[in-house]
């Protein structure tokens, strides 16, 4: 629920494919007043004006930041521009939301975190899945102890296409999976080890298997590919008591909890010391809300209250460092690469 009194004066930078979704939510939430938009593309600004004729537009970021008494800025431009734009927004003293990935280099993400701290402004990154009702239900279920200790989990995000040449499959598909893994486990990995292969474009991996190792001994594997016969978006979490599968391709029954496990045998009969346990399967009903509406509302609430967002700059930095370390590990033939960040 909103805690704001005076509407937050928001401007948006970037109105391409994703920006309109953010703007639609900002426009309908009572806590925000949309006052300006900035995009390098006149064509996209014309589209914006046809939808929001009362809102000022410009192609000049400096003018945009100087002219509208903005409280907060939402950045939804392509990733290579995030660092420079966010830096200028923070330097102007505005709260800043940046779409994922926060930056392309962890050193740039670190700089943004430090600058936002020093300026006393909110820095939030668009890790949308942290606001997904099913992911939050799973997080609460893990915290309740129903699964026992989480031992390991794996994520699969596979499809045939869309093939890209400007970034590899891990940068393109895995930022959400990485943020989900960190959010669910409540822990950051200490190193990653990854293998990938570039079958379609030289040097651009289409298929990546990344192993994240956690100080607690937990393990997570993320498999992404745009060269696969199946469209799969699935998480499997293996706990010491139960196992959970989240199938994001399922229209309704997204979560399945299996009462299965391996336990010490009561009697050491036949020389066996472990028994397999097979029990019921539960498919809970989960009330769903639009994750983007929840995410945008959370940003506005944090701007109003000064609270640290769930997906704050440090969360963004951790994810960028993991994406970067996966590249480094693939280049080093799968060698372990540290993912520890200092800020
Ligand atoms: N959360 C999600 O599920 C999700 C989904 C899609 C995209 N995204 C993210 O949203 C961001 C935008 O993606 P997109 O697909 O909309 O890209 P896009 O290329 O369709 O749109 C980017 C827009 O930004 C404008 N732009 C680029 N550089 C600019 C600059 N320096 N100043 C002002 N305007 C500039 C472009 O003209 C364009 O209108 C990316 O970070 C992407 O990863 C997130």
mmCIF file of C-alpha atoms and ligand atoms in Angstrom:
data_model
loop_
_atom_site.group_PDB
_atom_site.id
_atom_site.type_symbol
_atom_site.label_atom_id
_atom_site.label_comp_id
_atom_site.label_asym_id
_atom_site.label_seq_id
_atom_site.Cartn_x
_atom_site.Cartn_y
_atom_site.Cartn_z
ATOM 1 C CA UNK A 1 0.000 0.000 0.000
ATOM 2 C CA UNK A 2 1.102 3.491 -0.725
ATOM 3 C CA UNK A 3 2.546 5.651 2.030
ATOM 4 C CA UNK A 4 2.882 8.824 -0.026
ATOM 5 C CA UNK A 5 0.879 12.012 0.567
ATOM 6 C CA UNK A 6 1.949 14.308 -2.243
ATOM 7 C CA UNK A 7 2.131 12.605 -5.677
ATOM 8 C CA UNK A 8 5.691 11.836 -6.790
ATOM 9 C CA UNK A 9 6.623 13.859 -9.883
ATOM 10 C CA UNK A 10 8.016 11.261 -12.248
ATOM 11 C CA UNK A 11 9.775 11.475 -15.592
ATOM 12 C CA UNK A 12 10.570 8.562 -17.880
ATOM 13 C CA UNK A 13 13.627 8.072 -20.094
ATOM 14 C CA UNK A 14 13.193 5.509 -22.884
ATOM 15 C CA UNK A 15 9.865 4.786 -24.587
ATOM 16 C CA UNK A 16 10.701 1.829 -26.844
ATOM 17 C CA UNK A 17 9.326 -1.666 -26.315
ATOM 18 C CA UNK A 18 9.290 -1.881 -22.489
ATOM 19 C CA UNK A 19 8.960 1.794 -21.471
ATOM 20 C CA UNK A 20 5.232 1.929 -22.401
ATOM 21 C CA UNK A 21 4.487 -0.797 -19.832
ATOM 22 C CA UNK A 22 6.155 1.207 -17.074
ATOM 23 C CA UNK A 23 4.437 4.414 -18.179
ATOM 24 C CA UNK A 24 1.009 2.710 -18.271
ATOM 25 C CA UNK A 25 1.458 1.759 -14.608
ATOM 26 C CA UNK A 26 2.868 5.130 -13.560
ATOM 27 C CA UNK A 27 -0.050 6.846 -15.256
ATOM 28 C CA UNK A 28 -2.718 4.861 -13.442
ATOM 29 C CA UNK A 29 -1.210 4.821 -9.938
ATOM 30 C CA UNK A 30 -2.520 7.724 -7.894
ATOM 31 C CA UNK A 31 0.793 8.235 -6.113
ATOM 32 C CA UNK A 32 2.548 9.416 -9.248
ATOM 33 C CA UNK A 33 2.114 12.269 -11.626
ATOM 34 C CA UNK A 34 3.829 11.778 -14.953
ATOM 35 C CA UNK A 35 5.343 15.103 -15.959
ATOM 36 C CA UNK A 36 7.956 14.498 -18.662
ATOM 37 C CA UNK A 37 9.404 11.964 -21.081
ATOM 38 C CA UNK A 38 12.790 11.836 -22.774
ATOM 39 C CA UNK A 39 13.874 9.654 -25.710
ATOM 40 C CA UNK A 40 16.476 10.062 -28.446
ATOM 41 C CA UNK A 41 13.889 8.869 -30.959
ATOM 42 C CA UNK A 42 11.444 11.544 -32.197
ATOM 43 C CA UNK A 43 9.293 8.706 -33.546
ATOM 44 C CA UNK A 44 8.928 7.128 -30.114
ATOM 45 C CA UNK A 45 8.257 10.520 -28.525
ATOM 46 C CA UNK A 46 5.466 11.058 -31.081
ATOM 47 C CA UNK A 47 3.943 7.723 -29.972
ATOM 48 C CA UNK A 48 4.228 8.878 -26.375
ATOM 49 C CA UNK A 49 2.505 12.203 -27.150
ATOM 50 C CA UNK A 50 -0.362 10.450 -28.930
ATOM 51 C CA UNK A 51 -1.048 8.560 -25.674
ATOM 52 C CA UNK A 52 -0.184 11.271 -23.108
ATOM 53 C CA UNK A 53 -0.700 14.652 -24.860
ATOM 54 C CA UNK A 54 -0.438 16.695 -21.638
ATOM 55 C CA UNK A 55 3.054 15.414 -20.771
ATOM 56 C CA UNK A 56 6.165 17.342 -21.898
ATOM 57 C CA UNK A 57 8.705 15.553 -24.139
ATOM 58 C CA UNK A 58 12.306 16.160 -25.122
ATOM 59 C CA UNK A 59 15.283 14.406 -26.698
ATOM 60 C CA UNK A 60 17.684 16.243 -24.348
ATOM 61 C CA UNK A 61 18.337 14.592 -20.972
ATOM 62 C CA UNK A 62 19.879 17.751 -19.474
ATOM 63 C CA UNK A 63 16.786 19.814 -20.326
ATOM 64 C CA UNK A 64 14.525 16.990 -19.071
ATOM 65 C CA UNK A 65 16.314 16.956 -15.689
ATOM 66 C CA UNK A 66 16.489 20.736 -15.321
ATOM 67 C CA UNK A 67 13.003 21.814 -16.403
ATOM 68 C CA UNK A 68 10.348 19.776 -14.614
ATOM 69 C CA UNK A 69 11.030 19.741 -10.870
ATOM 70 C CA UNK A 70 11.109 15.934 -10.979
ATOM 71 C CA UNK A 71 11.269 13.837 -7.798
ATOM 72 C CA UNK A 72 12.045 10.564 -9.586
ATOM 73 C CA UNK A 73 13.128 9.210 -12.953
ATOM 74 C CA UNK A 74 12.376 5.819 -14.507
ATOM 75 C CA UNK A 75 15.031 4.693 -17.001
ATOM 76 C CA UNK A 76 13.967 2.157 -19.631
ATOM 77 C CA UNK A 77 16.569 2.637 -22.335
ATOM 78 C CA UNK A 78 18.758 -0.094 -23.810
ATOM 79 C CA UNK A 79 21.276 -1.450 -21.304
ATOM 80 C CA UNK A 80 24.512 0.158 -22.655
ATOM 81 C CA UNK A 81 23.106 3.617 -21.822
ATOM 82 C CA UNK A 82 21.927 2.805 -18.256
ATOM 83 C CA UNK A 83 25.135 3.799 -16.459
ATOM 84 C CA UNK A 84 25.561 7.252 -18.032
ATOM 85 C CA UNK A 85 21.869 8.157 -17.752
ATOM 86 C CA UNK A 86 21.508 6.935 -14.147
ATOM 87 C CA UNK A 87 24.676 8.807 -13.177
ATOM 88 C CA UNK A 88 23.239 12.063 -14.536
ATOM 89 C CA UNK A 89 19.864 11.427 -12.857
ATOM 90 C CA UNK A 90 21.496 10.778 -9.468
ATOM 91 C CA UNK A 91 23.779 13.816 -9.858
ATOM 92 C CA UNK A 92 20.613 15.894 -10.361
ATOM 93 C CA UNK A 93 19.364 14.605 -6.976
ATOM 94 C CA UNK A 94 16.483 12.528 -8.335
ATOM 95 C CA UNK A 95 15.389 9.072 -7.172
ATOM 96 C CA UNK A 96 16.253 6.628 -9.917
ATOM 97 C CA UNK A 97 14.679 3.411 -11.201
ATOM 98 C CA UNK A 98 16.722 1.573 -13.824
ATOM 99 C CA UNK A 99 15.549 -1.382 -15.886
ATOM 100 C CA UNK A 100 17.559 -4.594 -15.645
ATOM 101 C CA UNK A 101 20.443 -5.127 -16.024
ATOM 102 C CA UNK A 102 21.505 -2.166 -13.883
ATOM 103 C CA UNK A 103 24.701 -1.719 -15.943
ATOM 104 C CA UNK A 104 26.938 -3.809 -18.193
ATOM 105 C CA UNK A 105 29.963 -3.652 -15.845
ATOM 106 C CA UNK A 106 30.042 -4.277 -12.096
ATOM 107 C CA UNK A 107 32.448 -1.335 -11.620
ATOM 108 C CA UNK A 108 29.775 0.951 -13.125
ATOM 109 C CA UNK A 109 27.066 -0.561 -10.891
ATOM 110 C CA UNK A 110 29.310 -0.042 -7.843
ATOM 111 C CA UNK A 111 29.750 3.583 -8.810
ATOM 112 C CA UNK A 112 25.973 4.103 -9.063
ATOM 113 C CA UNK A 113 25.425 2.513 -5.637
ATOM 114 C CA UNK A 114 28.038 4.806 -4.067
ATOM 115 C CA UNK A 115 26.694 7.916 -5.824
ATOM 116 C CA UNK A 116 23.088 7.161 -4.804
ATOM 117 C CA UNK A 117 24.176 6.607 -1.180
ATOM 118 C CA UNK A 118 26.099 9.888 -1.175
ATOM 119 C CA UNK A 119 23.196 11.795 -2.770
ATOM 120 C CA UNK A 120 20.629 10.221 -0.430
ATOM 121 C CA UNK A 121 18.401 9.128 -3.299
ATOM 122 C CA UNK A 122 16.668 5.809 -3.935
ATOM 123 C CA UNK A 123 18.311 3.559 -6.535
ATOM 124 C CA UNK A 124 16.142 0.658 -7.666
ATOM 125 C CA UNK A 125 16.602 -1.884 -10.452
ATOM 126 C CA UNK A 126 13.774 -3.555 -12.380
ATOM 127 C CA UNK A 127 14.180 -7.127 -11.159
ATOM 128 C CA UNK A 128 10.555 -7.784 -12.001
ATOM 129 C CA UNK A 129 10.368 -11.364 -10.756
ATOM 130 C CA UNK A 130 11.042 -10.254 -7.169
ATOM 131 C CA UNK A 131 7.534 -8.764 -7.332
ATOM 132 C CA UNK A 132 5.897 -11.857 -8.880
ATOM 133 C CA UNK A 133 3.179 -13.336 -6.654
ATOM 134 C CA UNK A 134 4.305 -16.940 -7.280
ATOM 135 C CA UNK A 135 7.949 -16.174 -6.481
ATOM 136 C CA UNK A 136 6.930 -14.464 -3.251
ATOM 137 C CA UNK A 137 4.680 -17.417 -2.380
ATOM 138 C CA UNK A 138 7.661 -19.752 -2.911
ATOM 139 C CA UNK A 139 9.892 -17.522 -0.789
ATOM 140 C CA UNK A 140 7.380 -17.624 2.056
ATOM 141 C CA UNK A 141 7.038 -21.396 1.708
ATOM 142 C CA UNK A 142 10.816 -21.811 1.963
ATOM 143 C CA UNK A 143 10.851 -19.540 5.041
ATOM 144 C CA UNK A 144 8.027 -21.575 6.631
ATOM 145 C CA UNK A 145 10.289 -24.646 6.592
ATOM 146 C CA UNK A 146 7.842 -26.750 4.558
ATOM 147 C CA UNK A 147 10.569 -27.793 2.113
ATOM 148 C CA UNK A 148 13.100 -28.383 4.889
ATOM 149 C CA UNK A 149 16.569 -27.017 4.091
ATOM 150 C CA UNK A 150 16.927 -25.990 0.467
ATOM 151 C CA UNK A 151 19.730 -28.191 -0.857
ATOM 152 C CA UNK A 152 19.966 -27.070 -4.457
ATOM 153 C CA UNK A 153 17.870 -25.590 -7.240
ATOM 154 C CA UNK A 154 18.006 -25.237 -10.985
ATOM 155 C CA UNK A 155 16.412 -22.872 -13.464
ATOM 156 C CA UNK A 156 15.741 -23.486 -17.148
ATOM 157 C CA UNK A 157 14.848 -20.741 -19.633
ATOM 158 C CA UNK A 158 14.838 -22.305 -23.084
ATOM 159 C CA UNK A 159 13.259 -21.646 -26.467
ATOM 160 C CA UNK A 160 13.941 -21.662 -30.208
ATOM 161 C CA UNK A 161 14.786 -17.934 -30.757
ATOM 162 C CA UNK A 162 14.920 -14.990 -30.449
ATOM 163 C CA UNK A 163 18.553 -15.261 -31.568
ATOM 164 C CA UNK A 164 20.681 -12.205 -30.736
ATOM 165 C CA UNK A 165 24.143 -11.182 -31.892
ATOM 166 C CA UNK A 166 24.730 -8.168 -29.605
ATOM 167 C CA UNK A 167 24.646 -10.102 -26.296
ATOM 168 C CA UNK A 168 24.911 -13.760 -25.327
ATOM 169 C CA UNK A 169 22.028 -15.909 -24.089
ATOM 170 C CA UNK A 170 23.030 -15.479 -20.449
ATOM 171 C CA UNK A 171 22.899 -11.664 -20.503
ATOM 172 C CA UNK A 172 19.725 -11.791 -22.573
ATOM 173 C CA UNK A 173 17.752 -14.437 -20.676
ATOM 174 C CA UNK A 174 19.277 -14.997 -17.236
ATOM 175 C CA UNK A 175 19.136 -11.651 -15.348
ATOM 176 C CA UNK A 176 15.661 -12.556 -14.044
ATOM 177 C CA UNK A 177 16.754 -16.094 -13.088
ATOM 178 C CA UNK A 178 19.818 -14.822 -11.248
ATOM 179 C CA UNK A 179 17.748 -12.290 -9.312
ATOM 180 C CA UNK A 180 15.173 -14.993 -8.432
ATOM 181 C CA UNK A 181 17.898 -17.358 -7.161
ATOM 182 C CA UNK A 182 19.410 -14.667 -4.911
ATOM 183 C CA UNK A 183 15.969 -13.581 -3.710
ATOM 184 C CA UNK A 184 14.799 -17.115 -2.901
ATOM 185 C CA UNK A 185 17.988 -18.217 -1.186
ATOM 186 C CA UNK A 186 18.556 -14.882 0.591
ATOM 187 C CA UNK A 187 22.243 -15.388 -0.005
ATOM 188 C CA UNK A 188 24.816 -14.256 -2.583
ATOM 189 C CA UNK A 189 27.092 -16.826 -4.257
ATOM 190 C CA UNK A 190 30.827 -16.709 -3.632
ATOM 191 C CA UNK A 191 31.760 -18.044 -7.073
ATOM 192 C CA UNK A 192 30.378 -19.243 -10.372
ATOM 193 C CA UNK A 193 31.591 -21.742 -12.891
ATOM 194 C CA UNK A 194 30.043 -21.701 -16.364
ATOM 195 C CA UNK A 195 30.210 -23.403 -19.725
ATOM 196 C CA UNK A 196 28.672 -22.106 -22.919
ATOM 197 C CA UNK A 197 28.823 -22.623 -26.643
ATOM 198 C CA UNK A 198 28.361 -20.303 -29.622
ATOM 199 C CA UNK A 199 26.783 -22.312 -32.447
ATOM 200 C CA UNK A 200 25.096 -19.503 -34.417
ATOM 201 C CA UNK A 201 27.204 -16.335 -34.006
ATOM 202 C CA UNK A 202 30.944 -16.444 -33.405
ATOM 203 C CA UNK A 203 31.780 -15.591 -29.792
ATOM 204 C CA UNK A 204 28.122 -15.126 -28.728
ATOM 205 C CA UNK A 205 27.050 -18.100 -26.612
ATOM 206 C CA UNK A 206 23.559 -19.374 -27.499
ATOM 207 C CA UNK A 207 23.561 -22.010 -24.781
ATOM 208 C CA UNK A 208 24.936 -21.544 -21.263
ATOM 209 C CA UNK A 209 25.044 -23.738 -18.170
ATOM 210 C CA UNK A 210 26.090 -21.731 -15.110
ATOM 211 C CA UNK A 211 26.702 -23.162 -11.650
ATOM 212 C CA UNK A 212 26.415 -20.790 -8.709
ATOM 213 C CA UNK A 213 28.098 -21.919 -5.505
ATOM 214 C CA UNK A 214 26.935 -20.479 -2.160
ATOM 215 C CA UNK A 215 28.957 -20.190 1.071
ATOM 216 C CA UNK A 216 26.271 -22.283 2.856
ATOM 217 C CA UNK A 217 26.971 -25.179 0.453
ATOM 218 C CA UNK A 218 23.784 -24.641 -1.572
ATOM 219 C CA UNK A 219 24.114 -24.882 -5.328
ATOM 220 C CA UNK A 220 22.107 -23.338 -8.155
ATOM 221 C CA UNK A 221 22.330 -24.158 -11.829
ATOM 222 C CA UNK A 222 20.951 -21.859 -14.523
ATOM 223 C CA UNK A 223 20.522 -23.250 -18.037
ATOM 224 C CA UNK A 224 19.563 -20.769 -20.761
ATOM 225 C CA UNK A 225 19.368 -21.288 -24.501
ATOM 226 C CA UNK A 226 17.706 -19.911 -27.617
ATOM 227 C CA UNK A 227 18.584 -23.126 -29.453
ATOM 228 C CA UNK A 228 16.200 -25.610 -27.892
ATOM 229 C CA UNK A 229 13.112 -27.470 -29.153
ATOM 230 C CA UNK A 230 11.029 -26.623 -26.070
ATOM 231 C CA UNK A 231 9.745 -23.374 -24.632
ATOM 232 C CA UNK A 232 10.590 -23.842 -20.970
ATOM 233 C CA UNK A 233 10.631 -21.448 -18.018
ATOM 234 C CA UNK A 234 10.964 -23.617 -14.991
ATOM 235 C CA UNK A 235 12.495 -23.675 -11.513
ATOM 236 C CA UNK A 236 13.035 -26.874 -9.528
ATOM 237 C CA UNK A 237 13.882 -26.553 -5.847
ATOM 238 C CA UNK A 238 15.023 -29.604 -3.919
ATOM 239 C CA UNK A 239 14.628 -29.401 -0.171
ATOM 240 C CA UNK A 240 15.523 -31.895 2.535
ATOM 241 C CA UNK A 241 11.778 -32.521 3.194
ATOM 242 C CA UNK A 242 9.914 -31.668 -0.020
ATOM 243 C CA UNK A 243 10.586 -30.600 -3.593
ATOM 244 C CA UNK A 244 8.940 -27.734 -5.475
ATOM 245 C CA UNK A 245 8.560 -27.060 -9.195
ATOM 246 C CA UNK A 246 7.573 -23.631 -10.538
ATOM 247 C CA UNK A 247 6.463 -23.800 -14.170
ATOM 248 C CA UNK A 248 6.012 -20.256 -15.444
ATOM 249 C CA UNK A 249 4.676 -21.529 -18.785
ATOM 250 C CA UNK A 250 1.638 -23.087 -17.083
ATOM 251 C CA UNK A 251 -1.404 -20.839 -17.350
ATOM 252 C CA UNK A 252 -2.764 -21.551 -13.874
ATOM 253 C CA UNK A 253 -1.176 -24.467 -12.005
ATOM 254 C CA UNK A 254 2.284 -22.926 -11.796
ATOM 255 C CA UNK A 255 3.531 -24.477 -8.541
ATOM 256 C CA UNK A 256 3.710 -28.171 -7.662
ATOM 257 C CA UNK A 257 4.968 -29.360 -4.285
ATOM 258 C CA UNK A 258 6.123 -32.966 -4.143
ATOM 259 C CA UNK A 259 6.227 -34.690 -0.790
ATOM 260 C CA UNK A 260 9.222 -36.733 -1.852
ATOM 261 C CA UNK A 261 12.584 -37.265 -0.291
ATOM 262 C CA UNK A 262 15.291 -39.586 0.861
ATOM 263 C CA UNK A 263 15.499 -40.399 4.561
ATOM 264 C CA UNK A 264 17.519 -42.551 6.920
ATOM 265 C CA UNK A 265 15.962 -46.017 7.173
ATOM 266 C CA UNK A 266 14.353 -46.756 10.535
ATOM 267 C CA UNK A 267 15.811 -50.238 10.639
ATOM 268 C CA UNK A 268 19.076 -51.086 9.011
ATOM 269 C CA UNK A 269 17.399 -54.091 7.407
ATOM 270 C CA UNK A 270 18.980 -55.540 4.301
ATOM 271 C CA UNK A 271 22.053 -53.401 4.882
ATOM 272 C CA UNK A 272 20.360 -50.259 3.485
ATOM 273 C CA UNK A 273 20.765 -46.979 5.341
ATOM 274 C CA UNK A 274 18.480 -44.746 3.199
ATOM 275 C CA UNK A 275 14.852 -45.074 2.109
ATOM 276 C CA UNK A 276 12.999 -43.242 -0.634
ATOM 277 C CA UNK A 277 9.812 -41.473 0.423
ATOM 278 C CA UNK A 278 6.933 -40.907 -2.027
ATOM 279 C CA UNK A 279 3.945 -38.834 -0.862
ATOM 280 C CA UNK A 280 1.218 -36.519 -2.129
ATOM 281 C CA UNK A 281 1.563 -33.776 -4.683
ATOM 282 C CA UNK A 282 0.013 -30.403 -3.806
ATOM 283 C CA UNK A 283 -0.885 -27.724 -6.348
ATOM 284 C CA UNK A 284 -1.671 -24.538 -4.398
ATOM 285 C CA UNK A 285 -3.881 -21.777 -5.782
ATOM 286 C CA UNK A 286 -2.015 -18.498 -5.801
ATOM 287 C CA UNK A 287 -3.773 -15.143 -6.207
ATOM 288 C CA UNK A 288 -1.872 -13.247 -8.889
ATOM 289 C CA UNK A 289 -1.336 -9.504 -9.249
ATOM 290 C CA UNK A 290 0.498 -7.775 -12.105
ATOM 291 C CA UNK A 291 4.180 -7.861 -11.024
ATOM 292 C CA UNK A 292 4.970 -4.620 -12.852
ATOM 293 C CA UNK A 293 2.214 -2.728 -11.012
ATOM 294 C CA UNK A 294 3.579 -4.024 -7.680
ATOM 295 C CA UNK A 295 7.123 -3.120 -8.688
ATOM 296 C CA UNK A 296 6.261 0.424 -9.778
ATOM 297 C CA UNK A 297 4.172 0.969 -6.622
ATOM 298 C CA UNK A 298 7.117 -0.243 -4.510
ATOM 299 C CA UNK A 299 9.408 2.293 -6.204
ATOM 300 C CA UNK A 300 6.947 5.131 -5.500
ATOM 301 C CA UNK A 301 6.565 3.996 -1.878
ATOM 302 C CA UNK A 302 10.350 3.967 -1.411
ATOM 303 C CA UNK A 303 10.654 7.428 -2.982
ATOM 304 C CA UNK A 304 8.045 8.698 -0.519
ATOM 305 C CA UNK A 305 9.414 6.954 2.577
ATOM 306 C CA UNK A 306 13.152 6.841 1.790
ATOM 307 C CA UNK A 307 13.147 3.086 2.481
ATOM 308 C CA UNK A 308 15.614 0.833 0.674
ATOM 309 C CA UNK A 309 13.891 -0.989 -2.196
ATOM 310 C CA UNK A 310 13.712 -4.790 -2.269
ATOM 311 C CA UNK A 311 15.601 -4.718 -5.591
ATOM 312 C CA UNK A 312 18.004 -1.917 -4.660
ATOM 313 C CA UNK A 313 21.255 -0.883 -6.315
ATOM 314 C CA UNK A 314 23.223 -3.491 -4.340
ATOM 315 C CA UNK A 315 20.903 -6.230 -5.611
ATOM 316 C CA UNK A 316 21.444 -4.875 -9.134
ATOM 317 C CA UNK A 317 25.214 -4.867 -8.566
ATOM 318 C CA UNK A 318 25.251 -8.484 -7.317
ATOM 319 C CA UNK A 319 23.334 -9.635 -10.401
ATOM 320 C CA UNK A 320 25.604 -7.708 -12.796
ATOM 321 C CA UNK A 321 28.694 -9.158 -11.091
ATOM 322 C CA UNK A 322 27.302 -12.687 -11.581
ATOM 323 C CA UNK A 323 26.517 -12.039 -15.269
ATOM 324 C CA UNK A 324 30.040 -10.664 -15.716
ATOM 325 C CA UNK A 325 31.625 -13.573 -13.810
ATOM 326 C CA UNK A 326 29.762 -16.090 -15.993
ATOM 327 C CA UNK A 327 31.410 -14.478 -19.057
ATOM 328 C CA UNK A 328 34.806 -14.609 -17.329
ATOM 329 C CA UNK A 329 34.338 -18.255 -16.360
ATOM 330 C CA UNK A 330 33.276 -19.271 -19.891
ATOM 331 C CA UNK A 331 36.341 -17.484 -21.285
ATOM 332 C CA UNK A 332 38.501 -19.405 -18.799
ATOM 333 C CA UNK A 333 37.114 -22.806 -19.801
ATOM 334 C CA UNK A 334 34.699 -23.087 -16.867
ATOM 335 C CA UNK A 335 37.147 -22.054 -14.132
ATOM 336 C CA UNK A 336 35.559 -20.804 -10.866
ATOM 337 C CA UNK A 337 35.329 -16.998 -10.770
ATOM 338 C CA UNK A 338 34.626 -14.972 -7.622
ATOM 339 C CA UNK A 339 31.311 -13.107 -7.472
ATOM 340 C CA UNK A 340 31.969 -11.329 -4.193
ATOM 341 C CA UNK A 341 31.204 -7.591 -4.275
ATOM 342 C CA UNK A 342 32.403 -5.075 -1.707
ATOM 343 C CA UNK A 343 29.882 -2.197 -1.708
HETATM 344 N N1 LIG B 1 11.570 -6.389 -16.885
HETATM 345 C C1 LIG B 1 11.355 -6.968 -18.033
HETATM 346 O O1 LIG B 1 10.749 -8.038 -18.097
HETATM 347 C C2 LIG B 1 11.877 -6.321 -19.288
HETATM 348 C C3 LIG B 1 11.357 -6.702 -20.528
HETATM 349 C C4 LIG B 1 11.874 -6.061 -21.663
HETATM 350 C C5 LIG B 1 12.880 -5.129 -21.549
HETATM 351 N N2 LIG B 1 13.359 -4.809 -20.328
HETATM 352 C C6 LIG B 1 14.449 -3.832 -20.180
HETATM 353 O O2 LIG B 1 13.970 -2.550 -20.535
HETATM 354 C C7 LIG B 1 15.029 -1.776 -21.120
HETATM 355 C C8 LIG B 1 14.577 -1.265 -22.473
HETATM 356 O O3 LIG B 1 14.354 -2.369 -23.317
HETATM 357 P P1 LIG B 1 13.475 -2.211 -24.660
HETATM 358 O O4 LIG B 1 13.270 -3.603 -25.143
HETATM 359 O O5 LIG B 1 12.326 -1.327 -24.401
HETATM 360 O O6 LIG B 1 14.514 -1.470 -25.620
HETATM 361 P P2 LIG B 1 14.154 -0.611 -26.909
HETATM 362 O O7 LIG B 1 15.404 -0.539 -27.710
HETATM 363 O O8 LIG B 1 12.885 -1.121 -27.546
HETATM 364 O O9 LIG B 1 13.801 0.833 -26.346
HETATM 365 C C9 LIG B 1 14.777 1.681 -25.781
HETATM 366 C C10 LIG B 1 14.329 3.116 -25.955
HETATM 367 O O10 LIG B 1 15.288 3.945 -25.310
HETATM 368 C C11 LIG B 1 15.659 5.019 -26.186
HETATM 369 N N3 LIG B 1 17.050 5.402 -25.850
HETATM 370 C C12 LIG B 1 18.186 4.680 -26.038
HETATM 371 N N4 LIG B 1 19.253 5.357 -25.564
HETATM 372 C C13 LIG B 1 18.777 6.518 -25.079
HETATM 373 C C14 LIG B 1 19.375 7.647 -24.461
HETATM 374 N N5 LIG B 1 20.703 7.696 -24.244
HETATM 375 N N6 LIG B 1 18.576 8.677 -24.061
HETATM 376 C C15 LIG B 1 17.231 8.627 -24.266
HETATM 377 N N7 LIG B 1 16.604 7.598 -24.884
HETATM 378 C C16 LIG B 1 17.366 6.555 -25.270
HETATM 379 C C17 LIG B 1 15.518 4.443 -27.594
HETATM 380 O O11 LIG B 1 15.337 5.482 -28.533
HETATM 381 C C18 LIG B 1 14.262 3.571 -27.420
HETATM 382 O O12 LIG B 1 13.072 4.317 -27.614
HETATM 383 C C19 LIG B 1 16.243 -2.706 -21.176
HETATM 384 O O13 LIG B 1 17.047 -2.475 -20.053
HETATM 385 C C20 LIG B 1 15.629 -4.101 -21.101
HETATM 386 O O14 LIG B 1 16.518 -5.053 -20.544
HETATM 387 C C21 LIG B 1 12.862 -5.373 -19.196
#
